Amino acid sequence: MTGISGKVVAIAGASSGIGEATAVHLAERGAKLVLGARRSDLLDVLVEQITRGGGEAVAVTTDVRRRADLEELVATAQRRFGRLDVLFSNAGSMAVSAFDELRTDDWELMVDVNIKGVLNGIAAALPVFRAQGFGQFVHTASTAAYKVVPQQSVYAATKTAVKVLTEGLRQEAGPNLRVTLVSPGFTNTEGVGKGGSAETAAALIAQRDQIAMPPDAIARAVAFAIEQPDGVDVGEIVVRPTAQS
Ligand SMILES: NC(=O)c1ccc[n+]([C@@H]2O[C@H](COP(=O)([O-])OP(=O)(O)OC[C@H]3O[C@@H](n4cnc5c(N)ncnc54)[C@H](OP(=O)(O)O)[C@@H]3O)[C@@H](O)[C@H]2O)c1
């Protein structure tokens, strides 16, 4: 199936920022959405907004650290819409800090959400995609996977892991599945520095407010990867604000 209209897209991390913008963009272009995140109140508002606009969407409370939650996200797509065309694993934590602060709980959180969350998505969707004979994984990494900067090492390591496992998955996917990595640069979302140390977060937020691009820049990149004809696999997209070095 070429294009976006009619495709069933599940988004893990859909309640704000890039995931929310992508849900809105894809719904406007005729996709059917299955929206996952922990904040179900925000998901319900988004479902209402999409439905009011004539689109189709359903919310599933999802914590990507729980394998069963990803299985339920995928199963909901199958129950409600009969199949799953795309799993967009976008949930992420940017709880950044300097090593000296020893914010070990944040390190663990980023590993659990950013790496294990993506793996849980693969475990849930891969057997379904194999059985269907089609399907596409889209994973959110970051420009941090391409350039390490101070205070972001653990975050950068998790996003590098996402980049590596996505490329490995692409190589194993075979001729019927598609695997895409989307790496945003500074994007204007609430997630920048969220949960990180106050000092690091403040510096990042100041930079975000100066140079960040709107999240629909990433939504359009995701849409580009999804709308390609069968047999065309967009492997990697990096999108930065022009002002980002
Ligand atoms: N903004 C940037 O500059 C930037 C740059 C590069 C990469 N990224 C990446 O882009 C992705 C989206 O981030 P964003 O910038 O759009 O920030 P955001 O607005 O904070 O979005 C993060 C999303 O992830 C979800 N999430 C977090 N932990 C989760 C969990 N345990 N289970 C399920 N969902 C969870 C959040 O939903 P709940 O809190 O409701 O669960 C939210 O929907 C992340 O992977 C981030 O690392 C962002």
PDB file of C-alpha atoms and ligand atoms in Angstrom:
ATOM      1  CA  MET A   1       0.000   0.000   0.000  1.00  0.00           C
ATOM      2  CA  THR A   2       1.491   3.346  -1.079  1.00  0.00           C
ATOM      3  CA  GLY A   3       0.883   6.645   0.678  1.00  0.00           C
ATOM      4  CA  ILE A   4      -0.558   7.380   4.083  1.00  0.00           C
ATOM      5  CA  SER A   5      -4.327   7.311   3.687  1.00  0.00           C
ATOM      6  CA  GLY A   6      -5.824   4.198   5.282  1.00  0.00           C
ATOM      7  CA  LYS A   7      -2.601   3.064   6.937  1.00  0.00           C
ATOM      8  CA  VAL A   8      -2.816   1.976  10.568  1.00  0.00           C
ATOM      9  CA  VAL A   9      -0.079   3.662  12.612  1.00  0.00           C
ATOM     10  CA  ALA A  10       0.605   2.998  16.298  1.00  0.00           C
ATOM     11  CA  ILE A  11       2.633   5.671  18.089  1.00  0.00           C
ATOM     12  CA  ALA A  12       4.364   4.985  21.405  1.00  0.00           C
ATOM     13  CA  GLY A  13       4.971   8.383  22.998  1.00  0.00           C
ATOM     14  CA  ALA A  14       2.036  10.189  21.381  1.00  0.00           C
ATOM     15  CA  SER A  15       0.857  12.407  24.243  1.00  0.00           C
ATOM     16  CA  SER A  16       3.031  15.469  23.519  1.00  0.00           C
ATOM     17  CA  GLY A  17       5.735  16.945  21.321  1.00  0.00           C
ATOM     18  CA  ILE A  18       6.904  15.015  18.266  1.00  0.00           C
ATOM     19  CA  GLY A  19       4.523  12.080  18.803  1.00  0.00           C
ATOM     20  CA  GLU A  20       1.500  14.346  19.152  1.00  0.00           C
ATOM     21  CA  ALA A  21       2.474  16.419  16.103  1.00  0.00           C
ATOM     22  CA  THR A  22       2.979  13.239  14.077  1.00  0.00           C
ATOM     23  CA  ALA A  23      -0.402  11.869  15.142  1.00  0.00           C
ATOM     24  CA  VAL A  24      -2.128  15.080  14.054  1.00  0.00           C
ATOM     25  CA  HIS A  25      -0.232  15.237  10.740  1.00  0.00           C
ATOM     26  CA  LEU A  26      -0.853  11.592   9.837  1.00  0.00           C
ATOM     27  CA  ALA A  27      -4.526  11.802  10.846  1.00  0.00           C
ATOM     28  CA  GLU A  28      -4.964  14.826   8.572  1.00  0.00           C
ATOM     29  CA  ARG A  29      -3.548  12.683   5.776  1.00  0.00           C
ATOM     30  CA  GLY A  30      -5.984   9.835   6.408  1.00  0.00           C
ATOM     31  CA  ALA A  31      -4.043   7.459   8.657  1.00  0.00           C
ATOM     32  CA  LYS A  32      -5.800   5.548  11.446  1.00  0.00           C
ATOM     33  CA  LEU A  33      -4.006   6.083  14.730  1.00  0.00           C
ATOM     34  CA  VAL A  34      -3.413   3.986  17.832  1.00  0.00           C
ATOM     35  CA  LEU A  35      -1.966   6.368  20.406  1.00  0.00           C
ATOM     36  CA  GLY A  36       0.123   5.189  23.362  1.00  0.00           C
ATOM     37  CA  ALA A  37       1.726   6.999  26.319  1.00  0.00           C
ATOM     38  CA  ARG A  38       1.324   7.076  30.100  1.00  0.00           C
ATOM     39  CA  ARG A  39      -0.702  10.303  30.331  1.00  0.00           C
ATOM     40  CA  SER A  40      -4.051   8.962  29.176  1.00  0.00           C
ATOM     41  CA  ASP A  41      -5.800  12.294  29.815  1.00  0.00           C
ATOM     42  CA  LEU A  42      -3.667  13.912  27.092  1.00  0.00           C
ATOM     43  CA  LEU A  43      -4.246  10.963  24.753  1.00  0.00           C
ATOM     44  CA  ASP A  44      -8.011  11.277  25.237  1.00  0.00           C
ATOM     45  CA  VAL A  45      -7.868  14.967  24.280  1.00  0.00           C
ATOM     46  CA  LEU A  46      -5.868  14.056  21.169  1.00  0.00           C
ATOM     47  CA  VAL A  47      -8.296  11.295  20.166  1.00  0.00           C
ATOM     48  CA  GLU A  48     -11.150  13.776  20.580  1.00  0.00           C
ATOM     49  CA  GLN A  49      -9.333  16.378  18.458  1.00  0.00           C
ATOM     50  CA  ILE A  50      -8.589  13.866  15.673  1.00  0.00           C
ATOM     51  CA  THR A  51     -12.119  12.454  15.729  1.00  0.00           C
ATOM     52  CA  ARG A  52     -13.638  15.943  15.591  1.00  0.00           C
ATOM     53  CA  GLY A  53     -11.508  16.595  12.509  1.00  0.00           C
ATOM     54  CA  GLY A  54     -13.002  13.537  10.789  1.00  0.00           C
ATOM     55  CA  GLY A  55     -10.123  11.173  11.551  1.00  0.00           C
ATOM     56  CA  GLU A  56      -9.930   7.862  13.394  1.00  0.00           C
ATOM     57  CA  ALA A  57      -7.902   7.287  16.549  1.00  0.00           C
ATOM     58  CA  VAL A  58      -7.915   5.220  19.702  1.00  0.00           C
ATOM     59  CA  ALA A  59      -5.892   5.666  22.905  1.00  0.00           C
ATOM     60  CA  VAL A  60      -4.099   2.924  24.841  1.00  0.00           C
ATOM     61  CA  THR A  61      -2.410   3.756  28.138  1.00  0.00           C
ATOM     62  CA  THR A  62       1.145   2.571  27.559  1.00  0.00           C
ATOM     63  CA  ASP A  63       4.354   2.503  29.548  1.00  0.00           C
ATOM     64  CA  VAL A  64       7.000   1.374  27.078  1.00  0.00           C
ATOM     65  CA  ARG A  65       9.034  -0.151  29.906  1.00  0.00           C
ATOM     66  CA  ARG A  66       6.330  -2.809  30.155  1.00  0.00           C
ATOM     67  CA  ARG A  67       6.438  -5.382  27.370  1.00  0.00           C
ATOM     68  CA  ALA A  68       2.777  -6.249  27.890  1.00  0.00           C
ATOM     69  CA  ASP A  69       1.780  -2.621  27.250  1.00  0.00           C
ATOM     70  CA  LEU A  70       3.400  -2.668  23.818  1.00  0.00           C
ATOM     71  CA  GLU A  71       1.690  -5.978  23.068  1.00  0.00           C
ATOM     72  CA  GLU A  72      -1.622  -4.337  23.952  1.00  0.00           C
ATOM     73  CA  LEU A  73      -0.862  -1.314  21.738  1.00  0.00           C
ATOM     74  CA  VAL A  74      -0.246  -3.624  18.777  1.00  0.00           C
ATOM     75  CA  ALA A  75      -3.221  -5.865  19.612  1.00  0.00           C
ATOM     76  CA  THR A  76      -5.493  -2.819  19.751  1.00  0.00           C
ATOM     77  CA  ALA A  77      -4.476  -1.881  16.204  1.00  0.00           C
ATOM     78  CA  GLN A  78      -5.344  -5.403  15.047  1.00  0.00           C
ATOM     79  CA  ARG A  79      -8.674  -5.541  16.934  1.00  0.00           C
ATOM     80  CA  ARG A  80      -9.834  -2.060  16.005  1.00  0.00           C
ATOM     81  CA  PHE A  81      -8.458  -1.674  12.482  1.00  0.00           C
ATOM     82  CA  GLY A  82      -7.624  -5.236  11.386  1.00  0.00           C
ATOM     83  CA  ARG A  83      -3.873  -4.780  11.007  1.00  0.00           C
ATOM     84  CA  LEU A  84      -0.817  -2.668  11.856  1.00  0.00           C
ATOM     85  CA  ASP A  85       1.104  -0.919   9.083  1.00  0.00           C
ATOM     86  CA  VAL A  86       3.552   1.143  11.152  1.00  0.00           C
ATOM     87  CA  LEU A  87       4.868   1.138  14.707  1.00  0.00           C
ATOM     88  CA  PHE A  88       6.415   4.528  15.524  1.00  0.00           C
ATOM     89  CA  SER A  89       8.542   3.990  18.667  1.00  0.00           C
ATOM     90  CA  ASN A  90       9.019   7.595  19.722  1.00  0.00           C
ATOM     91  CA  ALA A  91       8.788   7.541  23.531  1.00  0.00           C
ATOM     92  CA  GLY A  92      11.887   8.963  25.115  1.00  0.00           C
ATOM     93  CA  SER A  93      13.412  10.538  28.185  1.00  0.00           C
ATOM     94  CA  MET A  94      15.886  13.421  27.972  1.00  0.00           C
ATOM     95  CA  ALA A  95      16.786  13.480  31.682  1.00  0.00           C
ATOM     96  CA  VAL A  96      20.294  14.780  31.013  1.00  0.00           C
ATOM     97  CA  SER A  97      22.980  15.759  33.529  1.00  0.00           C
ATOM     98  CA  ALA A  98      26.740  15.751  34.116  1.00  0.00           C
ATOM     99  CA  PHE A  99      28.307  12.462  35.232  1.00  0.00           C
ATOM    100  CA  ASP A 100      29.575  14.106  38.450  1.00  0.00           C
ATOM    101  CA  GLU A 101      25.994  14.544  39.629  1.00  0.00           C
ATOM    102  CA  LEU A 102      25.617  10.744  39.716  1.00  0.00           C
ATOM    103  CA  ARG A 103      21.934  10.853  38.822  1.00  0.00           C
ATOM    104  CA  THR A 104      21.909   7.100  38.468  1.00  0.00           C
ATOM    105  CA  ASP A 105      18.111   6.793  38.544  1.00  0.00           C
ATOM    106  CA  ASP A 106      17.960   9.068  35.485  1.00  0.00           C
ATOM    107  CA  TRP A 107      20.616   6.974  33.719  1.00  0.00           C
ATOM    108  CA  GLU A 108      18.526   3.899  34.366  1.00  0.00           C
ATOM    109  CA  LEU A 109      15.329   5.621  33.238  1.00  0.00           C
ATOM    110  CA  MET A 110      16.890   6.639  29.922  1.00  0.00           C
ATOM    111  CA  VAL A 111      18.184   3.118  29.323  1.00  0.00           C
ATOM    112  CA  ASP A 112      14.793   1.630  30.192  1.00  0.00           C
ATOM    113  CA  VAL A 113      12.646   4.021  28.140  1.00  0.00           C
ATOM    114  CA  ASN A 114      14.921   4.850  25.230  1.00  0.00           C
ATOM    115  CA  ILE A 115      16.479   1.436  24.592  1.00  0.00           C
ATOM    116  CA  LYS A 116      14.300  -1.207  26.227  1.00  0.00           C
ATOM    117  CA  GLY A 117      11.167   0.665  25.178  1.00  0.00           C
ATOM    118  CA  VAL A 118      12.183   0.364  21.524  1.00  0.00           C
ATOM    119  CA  LEU A 119      13.108  -3.314  22.006  1.00  0.00           C
ATOM    120  CA  ASN A 120       9.718  -3.964  23.597  1.00  0.00           C
ATOM    121  CA  GLY A 121       8.114  -2.434  20.507  1.00  0.00           C
ATOM    122  CA  ILE A 122      10.132  -4.693  18.219  1.00  0.00           C
ATOM    123  CA  ALA A 123       9.174  -7.742  20.285  1.00  0.00           C
ATOM    124  CA  ALA A 124       5.497  -6.834  20.097  1.00  0.00           C
ATOM    125  CA  ALA A 125       5.261  -5.875  16.414  1.00  0.00           C
ATOM    126  CA  LEU A 126       7.799  -8.081  14.626  1.00  0.00           C
ATOM    127  CA  PRO A 127       5.788 -11.332  14.838  1.00  0.00           C
ATOM    128  CA  VAL A 128       2.695  -9.444  13.677  1.00  0.00           C
ATOM    129  CA  PHE A 129       4.548  -7.876  10.744  1.00  0.00           C
ATOM    130  CA  ARG A 130       5.999 -11.284   9.805  1.00  0.00           C
ATOM    131  CA  ALA A 131       2.550 -12.899   9.870  1.00  0.00           C
ATOM    132  CA  GLN A 132       1.028 -10.058   7.834  1.00  0.00           C
ATOM    133  CA  GLY A 133       3.884 -10.043   5.331  1.00  0.00           C
ATOM    134  CA  PHE A 134       4.227  -6.259   5.665  1.00  0.00           C
ATOM    135  CA  GLY A 135       4.967  -3.595   8.265  1.00  0.00           C
ATOM    136  CA  GLN A 136       7.242  -0.690   9.063  1.00  0.00           C
ATOM    137  CA  PHE A 137       9.202   0.253  12.165  1.00  0.00           C
ATOM    138  CA  VAL A 138       9.984   3.929  12.644  1.00  0.00           C
ATOM    139  CA  HIS A 139      12.282   4.705  15.598  1.00  0.00           C
ATOM    140  CA  THR A 140      13.152   8.121  17.025  1.00  0.00           C
ATOM    141  CA  ALA A 141      16.852   8.566  17.738  1.00  0.00           C
ATOM    142  CA  SER A 142      18.470  12.021  17.924  1.00  0.00           C
ATOM    143  CA  THR A 143      21.346  14.070  16.538  1.00  0.00           C
ATOM    144  CA  ALA A 144      22.890  13.050  19.879  1.00  0.00           C
ATOM    145  CA  ALA A 145      23.451   9.676  18.192  1.00  0.00           C
ATOM    146  CA  TYR A 146      25.764  11.444  15.725  1.00  0.00           C
ATOM    147  CA  LYS A 147      27.528  13.966  17.970  1.00  0.00           C
ATOM    148  CA  VAL A 148      28.244  13.565  21.686  1.00  0.00           C
ATOM    149  CA  VAL A 149      28.199  16.735  23.768  1.00  0.00           C
ATOM    150  CA  PRO A 150      28.903  17.197  27.510  1.00  0.00           C
ATOM    151  CA  GLN A 151      26.027  16.473  29.928  1.00  0.00           C
ATOM    152  CA  GLN A 152      24.317  14.298  27.327  1.00  0.00           C
ATOM    153  CA  SER A 153      26.521  11.194  27.324  1.00  0.00           C
ATOM    154  CA  VAL A 154      24.018   8.697  28.704  1.00  0.00           C
ATOM    155  CA  TYR A 155      21.242  10.093  26.536  1.00  0.00           C
ATOM    156  CA  ALA A 156      23.564  10.015  23.512  1.00  0.00           C
ATOM    157  CA  ALA A 157      24.538   6.438  24.337  1.00  0.00           C
ATOM    158  CA  THR A 158      20.897   5.338  24.438  1.00  0.00           C
ATOM    159  CA  LYS A 159      20.156   7.047  21.127  1.00  0.00           C
ATOM    160  CA  THR A 160      23.300   5.542  19.586  1.00  0.00           C
ATOM    161  CA  ALA A 161      21.976   2.174  20.725  1.00  0.00           C
ATOM    162  CA  VAL A 162      18.665   2.922  19.009  1.00  0.00           C
ATOM    163  CA  LYS A 163      20.550   3.828  15.821  1.00  0.00           C
ATOM    164  CA  VAL A 164      22.571   0.602  15.949  1.00  0.00           C
ATOM    165  CA  LEU A 165      19.698  -1.752  16.719  1.00  0.00           C
ATOM    166  CA  THR A 166      17.566  -0.088  14.052  1.00  0.00           C
ATOM    167  CA  GLU A 167      20.242  -0.678  11.420  1.00  0.00           C
ATOM    168  CA  GLY A 168      20.599  -4.302  12.544  1.00  0.00           C
ATOM    169  CA  LEU A 169      16.853  -4.763  12.394  1.00  0.00           C
ATOM    170  CA  ARG A 170      16.828  -3.273   8.882  1.00  0.00           C
ATOM    171  CA  GLN A 171      19.451  -5.774   7.762  1.00  0.00           C
ATOM    172  CA  GLU A 172      17.445  -8.683   9.171  1.00  0.00           C
ATOM    173  CA  ALA A 173      14.056  -7.391   8.044  1.00  0.00           C
ATOM    174  CA  GLY A 174      14.071  -8.985   4.602  1.00  0.00           C
ATOM    175  CA  PRO A 175      12.244  -7.785   1.511  1.00  0.00           C
ATOM    176  CA  ASN A 176       8.779  -7.275   3.033  1.00  0.00           C
ATOM    177  CA  LEU A 177       9.414  -5.073   6.062  1.00  0.00           C
ATOM    178  CA  ARG A 178      10.659  -1.501   6.251  1.00  0.00           C
ATOM    179  CA  VAL A 179      12.783   0.005   9.028  1.00  0.00           C
ATOM    180  CA  THR A 180      13.362   3.729   9.441  1.00  0.00           C
ATOM    181  CA  LEU A 181      15.415   5.801  11.875  1.00  0.00           C
ATOM    182  CA  VAL A 182      14.399   9.426  12.366  1.00  0.00           C
ATOM    183  CA  SER A 183      16.920  11.616  14.192  1.00  0.00           C
ATOM    184  CA  PRO A 184      15.689  15.037  15.253  1.00  0.00           C
ATOM    185  CA  GLY A 185      17.897  17.912  16.256  1.00  0.00           C
ATOM    186  CA  PHE A 186      16.651  20.567  18.684  1.00  0.00           C
ATOM    187  CA  THR A 187      12.859  20.445  18.554  1.00  0.00           C
ATOM    188  CA  ASN A 188      10.523  22.716  20.444  1.00  0.00           C
ATOM    189  CA  THR A 189       8.860  20.316  22.887  1.00  0.00           C
ATOM    190  CA  GLU A 190       8.275  20.073  26.620  1.00  0.00           C
ATOM    191  CA  GLY A 191      10.616  17.083  26.764  1.00  0.00           C
ATOM    192  CA  VAL A 192      13.875  19.006  26.311  1.00  0.00           C
ATOM    193  CA  GLY A 193      15.818  18.519  29.556  1.00  0.00           C
ATOM    194  CA  LYS A 194      12.688  17.229  31.330  1.00  0.00           C
ATOM    195  CA  GLY A 195      13.577  15.312  34.474  1.00  0.00           C
ATOM    196  CA  GLY A 196      17.260  16.180  34.164  1.00  0.00           C
ATOM    197  CA  SER A 197      19.368  18.261  36.532  1.00  0.00           C
ATOM    198  CA  ALA A 198      18.096  21.820  36.927  1.00  0.00           C
ATOM    199  CA  GLU A 199      21.262  23.430  35.604  1.00  0.00           C
ATOM    200  CA  THR A 200      21.565  21.249  32.522  1.00  0.00           C
ATOM    201  CA  ALA A 201      17.869  21.495  31.785  1.00  0.00           C
ATOM    202  CA  ALA A 202      17.907  25.297  32.058  1.00  0.00           C
ATOM    203  CA  ALA A 203      20.785  25.568  29.578  1.00  0.00           C
ATOM    204  CA  LEU A 204      19.041  23.240  27.132  1.00  0.00           C
ATOM    205  CA  ILE A 205      15.716  25.025  27.450  1.00  0.00           C
ATOM    206  CA  ALA A 206      17.413  28.373  26.760  1.00  0.00           C
ATOM    207  CA  GLN A 207      19.013  26.883  23.640  1.00  0.00           C
ATOM    208  CA  ARG A 208      15.722  25.287  22.617  1.00  0.00           C
ATOM    209  CA  ASP A 209      13.936  28.622  22.890  1.00  0.00           C
ATOM    210  CA  GLN A 210      16.573  30.210  20.659  1.00  0.00           C
ATOM    211  CA  ILE A 211      17.025  27.706  17.855  1.00  0.00           C
ATOM    212  CA  ALA A 212      14.556  24.803  18.024  1.00  0.00           C
ATOM    213  CA  MET A 213      12.341  23.830  15.098  1.00  0.00           C
ATOM    214  CA  PRO A 214       8.637  23.017  15.539  1.00  0.00           C
ATOM    215  CA  PRO A 215       7.757  19.329  16.056  1.00  0.00           C
ATOM    216  CA  ASP A 216       5.794  19.146  12.814  1.00  0.00           C
ATOM    217  CA  ALA A 217       9.172  19.274  11.018  1.00  0.00           C
ATOM    218  CA  ILE A 218       9.700  15.750  12.358  1.00  0.00           C
ATOM    219  CA  ALA A 219       6.104  14.748  11.659  1.00  0.00           C
ATOM    220  CA  ARG A 220       6.679  15.516   7.965  1.00  0.00           C
ATOM    221  CA  ALA A 221       9.886  13.443   7.972  1.00  0.00           C
ATOM    222  CA  VAL A 222       8.023  10.482   9.475  1.00  0.00           C
ATOM    223  CA  ALA A 223       5.267  10.925   6.904  1.00  0.00           C
ATOM    224  CA  PHE A 224       7.855  10.941   4.094  1.00  0.00           C
ATOM    225  CA  ALA A 225       9.191   7.580   5.244  1.00  0.00           C
ATOM    226  CA  ILE A 226       5.696   6.103   5.564  1.00  0.00           C
ATOM    227  CA  GLU A 227       4.317   7.343   2.257  1.00  0.00           C
ATOM    228  CA  GLN A 228       6.953   5.662   0.080  1.00  0.00           C
ATOM    229  CA  PRO A 229       5.764   2.812  -2.120  1.00  0.00           C
ATOM    230  CA  ASP A 230       6.227  -0.797  -1.008  1.00  0.00           C
ATOM    231  CA  GLY A 231       9.770  -1.861  -1.716  1.00  0.00           C
ATOM    232  CA  VAL A 232      11.206   1.588  -0.964  1.00  0.00           C
ATOM    233  CA  ASP A 233      12.782   1.800   2.476  1.00  0.00           C
ATOM    234  CA  VAL A 234      13.886   5.181   3.840  1.00  0.00           C
ATOM    235  CA  GLY A 235      16.613   4.012   6.211  1.00  0.00           C
ATOM    236  CA  GLU A 236      17.692   7.160   8.000  1.00  0.00           C
ATOM    237  CA  ILE A 237      16.558  10.785   8.195  1.00  0.00           C
ATOM    238  CA  VAL A 238      18.357  13.503  10.185  1.00  0.00           C
ATOM    239  CA  VAL A 239      16.474  16.797  10.575  1.00  0.00           C
ATOM    240  CA  ARG A 240      18.041  19.762  12.378  1.00  0.00           C
ATOM    241  CA  PRO A 241      17.261  23.445  12.723  1.00  0.00           C
ATOM    242  CA  THR A 242      19.613  25.333  10.395  1.00  0.00           C
ATOM    243  CA  ALA A 243      21.051  27.130  13.437  1.00  0.00           C
ATOM    244  CA  GLN A 244      22.218  23.862  15.058  1.00  0.00           C
ATOM    245  CA  SER A 245      25.928  23.151  14.584  1.00  0.00           C
TER     246      SER A 245
HETATM  247  N1  LIG B   1      12.864  17.667  21.478  1.00  0.00           N
HETATM  248  C1  LIG B   1      14.081  17.446  21.005  1.00  0.00           C
HETATM  249  O1  LIG B   1      14.889  18.381  20.866  1.00  0.00           O
HETATM  250  C2  LIG B   1      14.496  16.062  20.601  1.00  0.00           C
HETATM  251  C3  LIG B   1      15.675  15.917  19.872  1.00  0.00           C
HETATM  252  C4  LIG B   1      16.071  14.642  19.503  1.00  0.00           C
HETATM  253  C5  LIG B   1      15.318  13.554  19.829  1.00  0.00           C
HETATM  254  N2  LIG B   1      14.170  13.705  20.554  1.00  0.00           N
HETATM  255  C6  LIG B   1      13.412  12.496  20.876  1.00  0.00           C
HETATM  256  O2  LIG B   1      12.094  12.659  20.410  1.00  0.00           O
HETATM  257  C7  LIG B   1      11.213  11.792  21.142  1.00  0.00           C
HETATM  258  C8  LIG B   1       9.996  12.575  21.564  1.00  0.00           C
HETATM  259  O3  LIG B   1      10.386  13.577  22.467  1.00  0.00           O
HETATM  260  P1  LIG B   1       9.749  15.047  22.466  1.00  0.00           P
HETATM  261  O4  LIG B   1      10.831  15.991  22.197  1.00  0.00           O
HETATM  262  O5  LIG B   1       8.541  15.066  21.618  1.00  0.00           O
HETATM  263  O6  LIG B   1       9.390  15.227  24.020  1.00  0.00           O
HETATM  264  P2  LIG B   1       8.015  15.017  24.815  1.00  0.00           P
HETATM  265  O7  LIG B   1       7.034  16.022  24.374  1.00  0.00           O
HETATM  266  O8  LIG B   1       8.411  14.970  26.242  1.00  0.00           O
HETATM  267  O9  LIG B   1       7.525  13.591  24.335  1.00  0.00           O
HETATM  268  C9  LIG B   1       7.970  12.395  24.912  1.00  0.00           C
HETATM  269  C10 LIG B   1       6.898  11.368  24.743  1.00  0.00           C
HETATM  270  O10 LIG B   1       7.388  10.136  25.261  1.00  0.00           O
HETATM  271  C11 LIG B   1       6.423   9.635  26.154  1.00  0.00           C
HETATM  272  N3  LIG B   1       7.032   8.799  27.178  1.00  0.00           N
HETATM  273  C12 LIG B   1       8.021   9.102  28.032  1.00  0.00           C
HETATM  274  N4  LIG B   1       8.264   8.056  28.852  1.00  0.00           N
HETATM  275  C13 LIG B   1       7.383   7.081  28.501  1.00  0.00           C
HETATM  276  C14 LIG B   1       7.122   5.776  28.961  1.00  0.00           C
HETATM  277  N5  LIG B   1       7.818   5.224  29.972  1.00  0.00           N
HETATM  278  N6  LIG B   1       6.142   5.059  28.359  1.00  0.00           N
HETATM  279  C15 LIG B   1       5.441   5.592  27.342  1.00  0.00           C
HETATM  280  N7  LIG B   1       5.637   6.809  26.859  1.00  0.00           N
HETATM  281  C16 LIG B   1       6.599   7.556  27.443  1.00  0.00           C
HETATM  282  C17 LIG B   1       5.728  10.848  26.743  1.00  0.00           C
HETATM  283  O11 LIG B   1       4.429  10.496  27.188  1.00  0.00           O
HETATM  284  P3  LIG B   1       3.989  10.279  28.714  1.00  0.00           P
HETATM  285  O12 LIG B   1       4.835  11.172  29.567  1.00  0.00           O
HETATM  286  O13 LIG B   1       2.533  10.661  28.682  1.00  0.00           O
HETATM  287  O14 LIG B   1       4.199   8.824  28.965  1.00  0.00           O
HETATM  288  C18 LIG B   1       5.629  11.712  25.490  1.00  0.00           C
HETATM  289  O15 LIG B   1       4.505  11.356  24.737  1.00  0.00           O
HETATM  290  C19 LIG B   1      12.046  11.245  22.297  1.00  0.00           C
HETATM  291  O16 LIG B   1      12.486   9.942  21.978  1.00  0.00           O
HETATM  292  C20 LIG B   1      13.245  12.198  22.344  1.00  0.00           C
HETATM  293  O17 LIG B   1      14.372  11.595  22.904  1.00  0.00           O
HETATM  294  C21 LIG B   1      13.738  14.938  20.934  1.00  0.00           C
END
